[in-house]
Short mmCIF file of C-alpha atoms and ligand atoms in Angstrom, two decimals:
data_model
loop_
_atom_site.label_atom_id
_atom_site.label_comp_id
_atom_site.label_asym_id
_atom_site.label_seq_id
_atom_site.Cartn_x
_atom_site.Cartn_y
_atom_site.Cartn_z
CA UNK A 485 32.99 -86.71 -9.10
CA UNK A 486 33.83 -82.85 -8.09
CA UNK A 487 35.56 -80.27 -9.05
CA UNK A 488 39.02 -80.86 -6.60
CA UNK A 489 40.71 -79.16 -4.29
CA UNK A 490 43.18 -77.61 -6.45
CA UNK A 491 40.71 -76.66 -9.20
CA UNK A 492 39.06 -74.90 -6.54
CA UNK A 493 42.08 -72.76 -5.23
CA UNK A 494 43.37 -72.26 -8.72
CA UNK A 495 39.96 -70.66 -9.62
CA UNK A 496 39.86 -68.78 -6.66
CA UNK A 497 43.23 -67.28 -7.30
CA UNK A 498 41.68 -66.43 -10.99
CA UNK A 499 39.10 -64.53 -10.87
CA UNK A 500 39.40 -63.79 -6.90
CA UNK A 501 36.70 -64.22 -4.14
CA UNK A 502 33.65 -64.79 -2.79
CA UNK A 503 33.35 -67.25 -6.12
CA UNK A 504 30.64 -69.36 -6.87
CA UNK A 505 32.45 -72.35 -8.89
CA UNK A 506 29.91 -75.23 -10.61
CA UNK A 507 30.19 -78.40 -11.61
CA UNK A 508 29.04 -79.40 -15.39
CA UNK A 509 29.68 -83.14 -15.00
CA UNK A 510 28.18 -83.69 -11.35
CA UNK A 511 24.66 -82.13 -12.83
CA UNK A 512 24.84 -84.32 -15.75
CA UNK A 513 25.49 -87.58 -13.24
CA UNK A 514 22.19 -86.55 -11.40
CA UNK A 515 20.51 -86.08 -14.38
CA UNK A 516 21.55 -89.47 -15.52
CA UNK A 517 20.44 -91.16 -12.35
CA UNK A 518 17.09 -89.76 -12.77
CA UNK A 519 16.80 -91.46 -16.07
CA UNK A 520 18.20 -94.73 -15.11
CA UNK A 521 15.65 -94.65 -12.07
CA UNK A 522 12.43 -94.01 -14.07
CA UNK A 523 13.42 -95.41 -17.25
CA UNK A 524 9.80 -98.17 -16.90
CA UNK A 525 7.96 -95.00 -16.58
CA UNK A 526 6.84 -92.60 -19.28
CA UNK A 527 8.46 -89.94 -17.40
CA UNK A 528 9.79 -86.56 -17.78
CA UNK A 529 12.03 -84.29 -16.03
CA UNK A 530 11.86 -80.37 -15.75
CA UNK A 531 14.59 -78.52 -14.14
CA UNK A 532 13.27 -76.45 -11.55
CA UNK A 533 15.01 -73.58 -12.58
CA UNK A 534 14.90 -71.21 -9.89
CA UNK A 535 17.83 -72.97 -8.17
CA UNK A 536 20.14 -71.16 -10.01
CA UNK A 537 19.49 -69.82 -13.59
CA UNK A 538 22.40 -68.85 -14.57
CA UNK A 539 21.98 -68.93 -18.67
CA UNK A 540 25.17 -71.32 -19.12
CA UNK A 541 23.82 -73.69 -16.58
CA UNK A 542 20.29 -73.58 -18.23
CA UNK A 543 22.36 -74.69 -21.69
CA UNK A 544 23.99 -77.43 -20.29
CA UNK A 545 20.68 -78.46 -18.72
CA UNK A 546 18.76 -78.45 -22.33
CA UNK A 547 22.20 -80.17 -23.84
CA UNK A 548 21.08 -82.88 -21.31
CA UNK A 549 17.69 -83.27 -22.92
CA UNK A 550 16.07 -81.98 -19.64
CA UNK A 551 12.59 -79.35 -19.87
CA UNK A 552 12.89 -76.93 -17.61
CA UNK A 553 10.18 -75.58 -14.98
CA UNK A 554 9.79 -71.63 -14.69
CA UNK A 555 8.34 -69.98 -11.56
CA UNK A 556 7.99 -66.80 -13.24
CA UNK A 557 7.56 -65.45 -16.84
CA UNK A 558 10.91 -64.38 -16.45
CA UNK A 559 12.25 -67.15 -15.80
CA UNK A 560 10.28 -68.40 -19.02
CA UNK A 561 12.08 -65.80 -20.99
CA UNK A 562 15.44 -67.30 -20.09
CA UNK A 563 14.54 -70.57 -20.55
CA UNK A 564 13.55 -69.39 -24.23
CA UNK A 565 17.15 -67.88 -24.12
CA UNK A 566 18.82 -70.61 -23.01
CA UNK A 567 17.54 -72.59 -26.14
CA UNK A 568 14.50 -74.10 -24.51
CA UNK A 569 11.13 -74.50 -26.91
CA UNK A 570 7.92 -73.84 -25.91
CA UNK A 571 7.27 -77.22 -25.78
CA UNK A 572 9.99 -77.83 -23.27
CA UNK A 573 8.45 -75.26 -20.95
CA UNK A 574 6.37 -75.55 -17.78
CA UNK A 575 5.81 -72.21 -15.94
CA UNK A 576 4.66 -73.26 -12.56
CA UNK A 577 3.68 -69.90 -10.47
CA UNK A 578 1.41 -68.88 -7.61
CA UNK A 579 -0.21 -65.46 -6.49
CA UNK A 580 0.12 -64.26 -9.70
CA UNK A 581 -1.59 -61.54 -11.91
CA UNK A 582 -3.49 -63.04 -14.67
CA UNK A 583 -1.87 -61.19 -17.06
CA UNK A 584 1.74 -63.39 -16.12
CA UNK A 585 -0.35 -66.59 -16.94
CA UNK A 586 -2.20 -64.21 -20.09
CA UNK A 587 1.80 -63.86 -21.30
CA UNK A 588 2.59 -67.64 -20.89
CA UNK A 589 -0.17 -68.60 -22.80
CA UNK A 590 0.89 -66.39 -25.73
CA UNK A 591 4.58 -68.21 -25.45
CA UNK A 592 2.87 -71.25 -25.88
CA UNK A 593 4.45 -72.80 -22.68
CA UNK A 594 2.58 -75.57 -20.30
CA UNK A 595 0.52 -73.26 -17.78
CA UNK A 596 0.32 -74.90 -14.07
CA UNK A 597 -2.24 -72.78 -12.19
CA UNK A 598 -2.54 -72.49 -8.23
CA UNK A 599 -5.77 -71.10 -7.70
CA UNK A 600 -9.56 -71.29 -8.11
CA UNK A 601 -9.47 -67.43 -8.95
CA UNK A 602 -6.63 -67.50 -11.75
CA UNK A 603 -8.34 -70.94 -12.99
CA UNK A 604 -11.92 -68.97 -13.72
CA UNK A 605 -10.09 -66.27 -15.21
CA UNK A 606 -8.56 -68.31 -17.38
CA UNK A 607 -11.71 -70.83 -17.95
CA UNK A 608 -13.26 -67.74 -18.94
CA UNK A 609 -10.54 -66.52 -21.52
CA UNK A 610 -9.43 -69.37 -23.27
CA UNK A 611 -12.45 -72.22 -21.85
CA UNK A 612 -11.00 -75.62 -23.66
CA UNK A 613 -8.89 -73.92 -26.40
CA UNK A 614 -5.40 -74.54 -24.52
CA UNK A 615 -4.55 -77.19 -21.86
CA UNK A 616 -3.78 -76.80 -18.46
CA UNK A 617 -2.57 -77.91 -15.11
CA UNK A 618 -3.97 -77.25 -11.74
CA UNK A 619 -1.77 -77.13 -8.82
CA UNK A 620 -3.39 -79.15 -5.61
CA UNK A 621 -2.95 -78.85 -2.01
CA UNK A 622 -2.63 -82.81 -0.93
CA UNK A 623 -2.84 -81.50 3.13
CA UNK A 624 0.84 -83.79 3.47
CA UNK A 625 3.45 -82.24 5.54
CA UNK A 626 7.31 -83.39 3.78
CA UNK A 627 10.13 -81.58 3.28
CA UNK A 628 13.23 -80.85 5.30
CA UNK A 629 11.63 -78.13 7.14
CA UNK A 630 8.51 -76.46 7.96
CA UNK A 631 9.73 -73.71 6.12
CA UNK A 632 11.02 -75.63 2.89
CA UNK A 633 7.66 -77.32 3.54
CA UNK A 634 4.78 -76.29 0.76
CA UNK A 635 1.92 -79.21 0.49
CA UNK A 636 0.28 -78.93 4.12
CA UNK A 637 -2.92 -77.72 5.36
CA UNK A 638 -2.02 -74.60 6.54
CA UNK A 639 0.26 -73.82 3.02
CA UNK A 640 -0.35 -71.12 0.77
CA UNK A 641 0.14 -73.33 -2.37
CA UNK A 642 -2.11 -74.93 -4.47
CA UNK A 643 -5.75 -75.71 -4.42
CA UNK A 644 -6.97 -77.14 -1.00
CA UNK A 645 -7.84 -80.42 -2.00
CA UNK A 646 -11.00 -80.13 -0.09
CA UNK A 647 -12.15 -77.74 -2.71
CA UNK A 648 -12.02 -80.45 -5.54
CA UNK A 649 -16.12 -79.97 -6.27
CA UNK A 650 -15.31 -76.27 -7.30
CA UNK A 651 -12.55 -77.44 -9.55
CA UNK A 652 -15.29 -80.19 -10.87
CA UNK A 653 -17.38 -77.57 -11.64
CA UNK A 654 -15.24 -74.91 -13.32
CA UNK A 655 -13.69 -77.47 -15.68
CA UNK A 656 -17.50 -79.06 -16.83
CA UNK A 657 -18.60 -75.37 -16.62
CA UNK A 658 -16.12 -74.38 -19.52
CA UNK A 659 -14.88 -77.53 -21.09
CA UNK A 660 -11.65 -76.95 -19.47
CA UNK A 661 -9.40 -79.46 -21.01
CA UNK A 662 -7.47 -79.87 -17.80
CA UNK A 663 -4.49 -82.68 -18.42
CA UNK A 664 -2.04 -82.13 -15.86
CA UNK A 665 -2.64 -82.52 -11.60
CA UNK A 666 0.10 -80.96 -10.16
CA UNK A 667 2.21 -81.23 -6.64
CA UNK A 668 4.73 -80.01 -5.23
CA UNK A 669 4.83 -80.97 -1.26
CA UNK A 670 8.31 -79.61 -0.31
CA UNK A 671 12.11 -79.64 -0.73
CA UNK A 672 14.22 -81.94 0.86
CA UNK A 673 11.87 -85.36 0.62
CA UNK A 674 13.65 -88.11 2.36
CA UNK A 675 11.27 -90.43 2.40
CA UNK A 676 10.04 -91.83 -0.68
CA UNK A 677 6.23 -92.73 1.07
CA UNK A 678 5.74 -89.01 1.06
CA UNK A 679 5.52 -89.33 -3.30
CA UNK A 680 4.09 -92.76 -2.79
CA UNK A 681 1.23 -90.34 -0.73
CA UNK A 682 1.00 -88.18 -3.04
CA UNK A 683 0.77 -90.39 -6.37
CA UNK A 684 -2.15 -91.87 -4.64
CA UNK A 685 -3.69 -88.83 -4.05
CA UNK A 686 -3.39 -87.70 -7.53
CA UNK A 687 -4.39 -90.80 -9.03
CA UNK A 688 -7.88 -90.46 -7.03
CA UNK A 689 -8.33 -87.26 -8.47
CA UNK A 690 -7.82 -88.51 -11.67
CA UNK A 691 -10.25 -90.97 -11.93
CA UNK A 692 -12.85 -87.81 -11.33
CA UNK A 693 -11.17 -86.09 -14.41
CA UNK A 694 -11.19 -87.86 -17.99
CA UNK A 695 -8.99 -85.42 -19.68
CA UNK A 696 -5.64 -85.40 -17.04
CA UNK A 697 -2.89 -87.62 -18.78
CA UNK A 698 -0.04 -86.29 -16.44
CA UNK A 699 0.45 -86.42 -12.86
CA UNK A 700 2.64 -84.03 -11.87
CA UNK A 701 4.94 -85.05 -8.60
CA UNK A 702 6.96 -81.65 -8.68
CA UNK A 703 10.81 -81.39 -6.98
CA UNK A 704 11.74 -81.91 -3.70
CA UNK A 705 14.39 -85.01 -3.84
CA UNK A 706 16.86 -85.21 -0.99
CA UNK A 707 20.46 -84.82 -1.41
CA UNK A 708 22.86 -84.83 1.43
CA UNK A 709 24.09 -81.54 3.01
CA UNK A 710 25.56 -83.90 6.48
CA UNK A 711 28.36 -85.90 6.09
CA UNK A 712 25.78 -88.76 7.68
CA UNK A 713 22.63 -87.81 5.29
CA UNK A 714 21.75 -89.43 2.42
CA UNK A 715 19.97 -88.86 -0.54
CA UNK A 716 16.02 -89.87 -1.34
CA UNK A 717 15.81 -93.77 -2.66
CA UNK A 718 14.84 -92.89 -6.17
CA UNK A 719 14.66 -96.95 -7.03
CA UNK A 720 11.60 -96.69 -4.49
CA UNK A 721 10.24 -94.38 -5.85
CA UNK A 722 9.93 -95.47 -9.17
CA UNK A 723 9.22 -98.64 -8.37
CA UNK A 724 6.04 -97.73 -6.13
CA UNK A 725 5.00 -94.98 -9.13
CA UNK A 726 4.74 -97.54 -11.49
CA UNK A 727 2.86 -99.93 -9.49
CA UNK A 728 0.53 -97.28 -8.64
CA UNK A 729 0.20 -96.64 -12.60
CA UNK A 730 -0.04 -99.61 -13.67
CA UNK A 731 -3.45 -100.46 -11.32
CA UNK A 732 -4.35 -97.38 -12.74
CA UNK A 733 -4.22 -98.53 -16.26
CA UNK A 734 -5.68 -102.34 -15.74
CA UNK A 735 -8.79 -99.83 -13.90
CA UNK A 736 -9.31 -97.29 -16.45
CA UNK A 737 -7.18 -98.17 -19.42
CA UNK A 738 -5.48 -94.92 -19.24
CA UNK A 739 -1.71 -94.71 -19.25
CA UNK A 740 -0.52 -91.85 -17.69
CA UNK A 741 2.64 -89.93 -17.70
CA UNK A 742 4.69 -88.59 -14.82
CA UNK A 743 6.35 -85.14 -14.64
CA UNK A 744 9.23 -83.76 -12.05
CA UNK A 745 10.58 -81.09 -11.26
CA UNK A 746 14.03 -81.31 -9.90
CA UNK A 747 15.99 -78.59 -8.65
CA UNK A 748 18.25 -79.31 -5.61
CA UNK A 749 18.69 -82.68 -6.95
CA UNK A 750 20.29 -81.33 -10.29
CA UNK A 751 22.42 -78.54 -9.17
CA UNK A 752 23.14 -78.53 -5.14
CA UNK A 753 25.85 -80.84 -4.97
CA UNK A 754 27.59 -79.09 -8.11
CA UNK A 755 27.91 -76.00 -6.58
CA UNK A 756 30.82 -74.42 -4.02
CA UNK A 757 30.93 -70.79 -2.64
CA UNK A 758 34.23 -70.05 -1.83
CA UNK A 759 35.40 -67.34 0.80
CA UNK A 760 38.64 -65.89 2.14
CA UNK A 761 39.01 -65.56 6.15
CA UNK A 762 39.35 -62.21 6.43
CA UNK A 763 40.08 -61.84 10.50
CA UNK A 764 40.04 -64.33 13.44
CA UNK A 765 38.62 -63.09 16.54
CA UNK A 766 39.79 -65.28 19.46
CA UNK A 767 37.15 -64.90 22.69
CA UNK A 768 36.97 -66.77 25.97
CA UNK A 769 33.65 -68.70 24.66
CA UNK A 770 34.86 -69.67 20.72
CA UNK A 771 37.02 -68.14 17.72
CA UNK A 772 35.13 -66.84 15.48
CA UNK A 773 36.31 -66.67 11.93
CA UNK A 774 34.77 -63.55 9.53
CA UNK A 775 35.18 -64.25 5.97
CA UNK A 776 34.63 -62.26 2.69
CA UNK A 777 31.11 -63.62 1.95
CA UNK A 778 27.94 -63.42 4.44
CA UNK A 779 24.02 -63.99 4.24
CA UNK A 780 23.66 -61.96 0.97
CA UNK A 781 25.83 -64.39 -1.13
CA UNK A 782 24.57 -67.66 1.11
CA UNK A 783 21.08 -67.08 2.68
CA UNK A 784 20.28 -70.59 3.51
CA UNK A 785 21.94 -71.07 6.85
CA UNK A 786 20.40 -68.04 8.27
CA UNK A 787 17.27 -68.15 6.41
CA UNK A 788 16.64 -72.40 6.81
CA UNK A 789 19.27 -73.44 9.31
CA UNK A 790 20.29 -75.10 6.56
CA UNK A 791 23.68 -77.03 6.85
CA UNK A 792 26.26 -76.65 4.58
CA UNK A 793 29.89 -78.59 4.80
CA UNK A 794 32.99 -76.28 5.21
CA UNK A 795 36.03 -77.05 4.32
CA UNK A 796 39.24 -75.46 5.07
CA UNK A 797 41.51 -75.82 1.31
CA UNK A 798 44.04 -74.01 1.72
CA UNK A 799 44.98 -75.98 5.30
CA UNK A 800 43.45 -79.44 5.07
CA UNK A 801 46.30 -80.99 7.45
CA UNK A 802 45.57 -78.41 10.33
CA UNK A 803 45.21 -79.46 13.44
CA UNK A 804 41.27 -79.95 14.31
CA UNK A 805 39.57 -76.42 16.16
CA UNK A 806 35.99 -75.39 16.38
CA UNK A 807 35.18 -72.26 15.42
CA UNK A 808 32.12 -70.11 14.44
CA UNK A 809 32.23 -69.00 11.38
CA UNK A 810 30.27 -66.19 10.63
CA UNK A 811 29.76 -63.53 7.36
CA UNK A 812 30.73 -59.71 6.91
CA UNK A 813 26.91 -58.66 6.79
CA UNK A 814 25.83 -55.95 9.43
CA UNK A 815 23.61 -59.04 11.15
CA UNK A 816 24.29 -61.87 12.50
CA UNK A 817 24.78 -64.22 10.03
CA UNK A 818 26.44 -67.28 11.26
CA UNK A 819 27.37 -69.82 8.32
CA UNK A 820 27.96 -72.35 11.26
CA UNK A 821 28.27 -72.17 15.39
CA UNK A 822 30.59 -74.82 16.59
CA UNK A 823 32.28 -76.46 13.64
CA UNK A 824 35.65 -78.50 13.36
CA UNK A 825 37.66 -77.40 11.17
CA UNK A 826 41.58 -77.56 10.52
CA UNK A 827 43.01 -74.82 11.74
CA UNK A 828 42.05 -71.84 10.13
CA UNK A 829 44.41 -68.51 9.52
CA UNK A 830 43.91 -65.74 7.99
CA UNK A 831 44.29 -65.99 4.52
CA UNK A 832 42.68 -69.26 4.05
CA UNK A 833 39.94 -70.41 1.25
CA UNK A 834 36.77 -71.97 2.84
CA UNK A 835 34.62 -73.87 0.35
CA UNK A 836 30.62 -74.21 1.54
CA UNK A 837 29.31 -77.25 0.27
CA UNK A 838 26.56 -78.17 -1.72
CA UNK A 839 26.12 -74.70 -2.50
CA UNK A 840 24.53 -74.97 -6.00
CA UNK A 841 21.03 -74.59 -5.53
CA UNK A 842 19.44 -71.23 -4.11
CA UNK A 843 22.62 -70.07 -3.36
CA UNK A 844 23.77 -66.96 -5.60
CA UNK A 845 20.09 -67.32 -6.63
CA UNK A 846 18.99 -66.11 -3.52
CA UNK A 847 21.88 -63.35 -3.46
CA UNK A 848 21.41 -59.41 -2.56
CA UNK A 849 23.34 -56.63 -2.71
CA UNK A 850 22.87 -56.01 1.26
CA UNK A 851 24.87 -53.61 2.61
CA UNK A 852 26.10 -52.56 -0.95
CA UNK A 853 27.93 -55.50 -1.02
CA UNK A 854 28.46 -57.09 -4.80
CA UNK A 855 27.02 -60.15 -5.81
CA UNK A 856 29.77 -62.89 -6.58
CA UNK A 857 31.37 -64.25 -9.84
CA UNK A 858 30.51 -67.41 -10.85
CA UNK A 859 32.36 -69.83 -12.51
CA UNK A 860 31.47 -73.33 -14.57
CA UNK A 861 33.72 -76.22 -14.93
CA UNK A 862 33.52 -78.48 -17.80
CA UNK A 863 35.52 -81.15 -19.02
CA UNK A 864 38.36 -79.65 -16.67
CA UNK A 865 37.66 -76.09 -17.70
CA UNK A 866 36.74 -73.43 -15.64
CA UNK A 867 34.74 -70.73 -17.58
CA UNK A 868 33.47 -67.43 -16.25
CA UNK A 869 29.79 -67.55 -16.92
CA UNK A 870 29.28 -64.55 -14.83
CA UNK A 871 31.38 -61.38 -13.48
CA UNK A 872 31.48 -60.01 -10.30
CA UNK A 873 29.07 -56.75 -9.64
CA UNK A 874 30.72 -53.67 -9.51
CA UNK A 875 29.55 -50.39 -7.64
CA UNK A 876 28.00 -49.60 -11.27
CA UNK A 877 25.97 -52.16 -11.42
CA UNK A 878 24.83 -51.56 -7.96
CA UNK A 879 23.90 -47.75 -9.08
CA UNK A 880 22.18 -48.64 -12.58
CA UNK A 881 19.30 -48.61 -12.17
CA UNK A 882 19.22 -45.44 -9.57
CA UNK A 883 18.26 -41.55 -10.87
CA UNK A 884 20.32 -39.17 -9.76
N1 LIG B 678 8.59 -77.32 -8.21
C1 LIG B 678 8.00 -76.33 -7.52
C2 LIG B 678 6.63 -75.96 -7.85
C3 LIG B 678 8.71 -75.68 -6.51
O1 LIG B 678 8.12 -74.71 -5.83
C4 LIG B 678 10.04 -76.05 -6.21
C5 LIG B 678 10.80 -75.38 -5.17
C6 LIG B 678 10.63 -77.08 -6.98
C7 LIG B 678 9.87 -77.70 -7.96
C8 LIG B 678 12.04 -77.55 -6.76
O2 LIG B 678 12.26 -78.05 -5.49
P1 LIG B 678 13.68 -78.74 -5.15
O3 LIG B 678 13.81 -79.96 -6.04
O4 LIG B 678 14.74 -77.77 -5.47
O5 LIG B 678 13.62 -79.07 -3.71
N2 LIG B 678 15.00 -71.94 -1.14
C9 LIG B 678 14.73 -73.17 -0.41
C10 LIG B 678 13.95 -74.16 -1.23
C11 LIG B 678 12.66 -73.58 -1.73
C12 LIG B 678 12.08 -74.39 -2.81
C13 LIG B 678 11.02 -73.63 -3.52
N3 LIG B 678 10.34 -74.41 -4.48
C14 LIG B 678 16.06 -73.76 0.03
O6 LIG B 678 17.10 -73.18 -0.24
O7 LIG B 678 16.07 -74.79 0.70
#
């Protein structure tokens, strides 16, 4: 279930490109899947919303029942604008001023904190009044790649778990009524022994505090970007969750619930950036193919070596070349080295792949180059749910 190939060319021929084009049914079928996978477990799923916020994508998130996780109070203001209620809110930050977490409080939103130094601040404004969750440091290395990696020992996130005494003692020291243990040990899991690590972990800590009733297991499932990958085993998941709950339970008679925080796995696959090949440049080592778009509309490849599929629409029964394939940024920013493509002319629409998530979220206006338009299809409709930058917006906010 996509958005095909002539959906894609028509909207490209609409409202022109680089376009980012979404898929409303493909983030509903993930959703669904994550339902169907921990539907034994009191579970509940919170968009990580920094993957893309775009305000009609955030809607037809909510319309799916799903919270929604904020990394910023920002982003917890357009969750409220989206339609989200306070109670549907998680705002999940790190190195931030204690006013940010100050502000979420006064929203009423669910505060996940990721320090020892915001946690006494806080233990000293509100001590027990309003819950909260602590973000932990397991010391596991998962995740795609070091980079995308965010639950090791030499990670900025979290509290080490080697400080857990402190923690003890801050929470009896001010009644903190602390109900959520929180982590979040990269993006890009594959293996589903990396939650099953992590659950245990948690569960351990739990048993030193009486007041947690969620355990927190953050984002990070898999979804393919490779023709050959495949996405985490959510079945496995679930199934070694709920054993690890349900010991839990017979030990201490507490029944816990279990929190995630999904991004990639809600909104990569729905997503396409779409580019026009601008010029071929034929060389004696490879052809390399320039389109419309470059690092500031698609950071990942550059930033990650992320993968992303290409496809050539506009020529799908070319014969088979390798080109590289490279932006229209003053840097070298490659989308892809040696990749097979059908022959490519100028003219042509590429699609990139899996594009969805921190794709135009991650967009600049690098060398005053506009951000894209993006576009969401629903029931067969494409919408614009955002228009393309002009020179204006790039000079808005400048004094002159
Ligand atoms: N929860 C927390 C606390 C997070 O920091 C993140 C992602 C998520 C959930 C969602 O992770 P996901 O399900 O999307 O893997 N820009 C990088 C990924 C960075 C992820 C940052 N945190 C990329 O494009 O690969």
């Amino acid at each position: 279930m996509s958005v095909s190939k002539e959906e894609l060319i028509h909207a490209a021929a609409t409202y022109g490109t680089p376009l980012y084009v979404y898929h409303a049914e493909s983030i509903t079928r993930q959703y669904q899947k994550l339902m169907d996978a921990f539907s034994q477990l009191n579970a509940r799923f919170f968009y990580a919303a920094k993957a893309l916020t775009n305000l009609s994508i955030l809607r037809h998130v909510r319309s799916l029942g799903c919270s929604i996780d904020c990394s910023s109070i920002n982003e917890v203001k357009l969750a409220f604008k989206a339609g989200f209620s306070a109670d549907q809110i998680l705002y999940t930050s790190n190195s931030v001023s204690f006013e940010e977490i100050r502000e979420a409080v006064s929203l009423g939103v669910s505060v996940t904190i990721d320090s020892l130094s915001n946690l006494e601040k806080f233990a000293k404004t509100y001590a027990g009044s309003y819950p909260v969750g602590v973000r932990i440091r397991p010391n596991i290395m998962a995740g795609g790649n070091t980079k995308i990696s965010t639950g090791h020992v030499g990670s900025k996130f979290g509290i080490p778990v080697e400080q857990v005494e402190a923690l003890q003692q801050l929470v009896q020291a001010y009644g903190l009524q602390l109900r959520t243990l929180h982590i979040h040990t990269g993006s890009e899991i594959s293996e589903a022994a990396v939650f099953v690590q992590g659950v245990t972990l948690l569960l351990e800590l739990a048993g030193l505090f009486p007041s947690v009733t969620v355990l927190d297991l953050g984002g990070g499932f898999k979804v393919p970007y490779r023709p050959d990958e495949k996405e985490i085993d959510l079945a496995a998941i679930a199934k070694a969750v709920e054993k690890s709950f349900t010991d839990f339970k017979n030990k201490t008679d507490r029944q816990l619930e279990v929190w995630f925080e999904p991004g990639k796995y809600l909104v990569a696959q729905a997503g396409y950036l779409l580019a026009t090949v601008t010029v071929l440049k034929p060389t004696d080592t490879i052809c390399f193919v320039g389109v419309d778009t470059g690092l500031n509309h698609l950071i990942r490849p550059m930033f990650y070596e992320a993968y992303h599929s290409i496809s050539n629409l506009t020529n799908a029964e070319g014969a088979p070349t390798t080109y590289q394939i490279t932006g229209n940024i003053c840097e070298t920013d490659d989308f892809a080295q040696a990749r097979t493509l059908p022959e490519v002319r100028e003219g042509d629409l590429l699609a990139f792949h899996t594009a969805g998530a921190y794709g135009f979220e991650m967009s600049s206006s690098y060398n005053a180059r506009v951000r894209p338009a993006e576009v969401l299809f629903k029931d067969g409709q494409p919408q614009l749910i955002r228009r393309r930058e002009s020179l204006d917006d790039l000079l808005i906010q400048q004094i002159n």
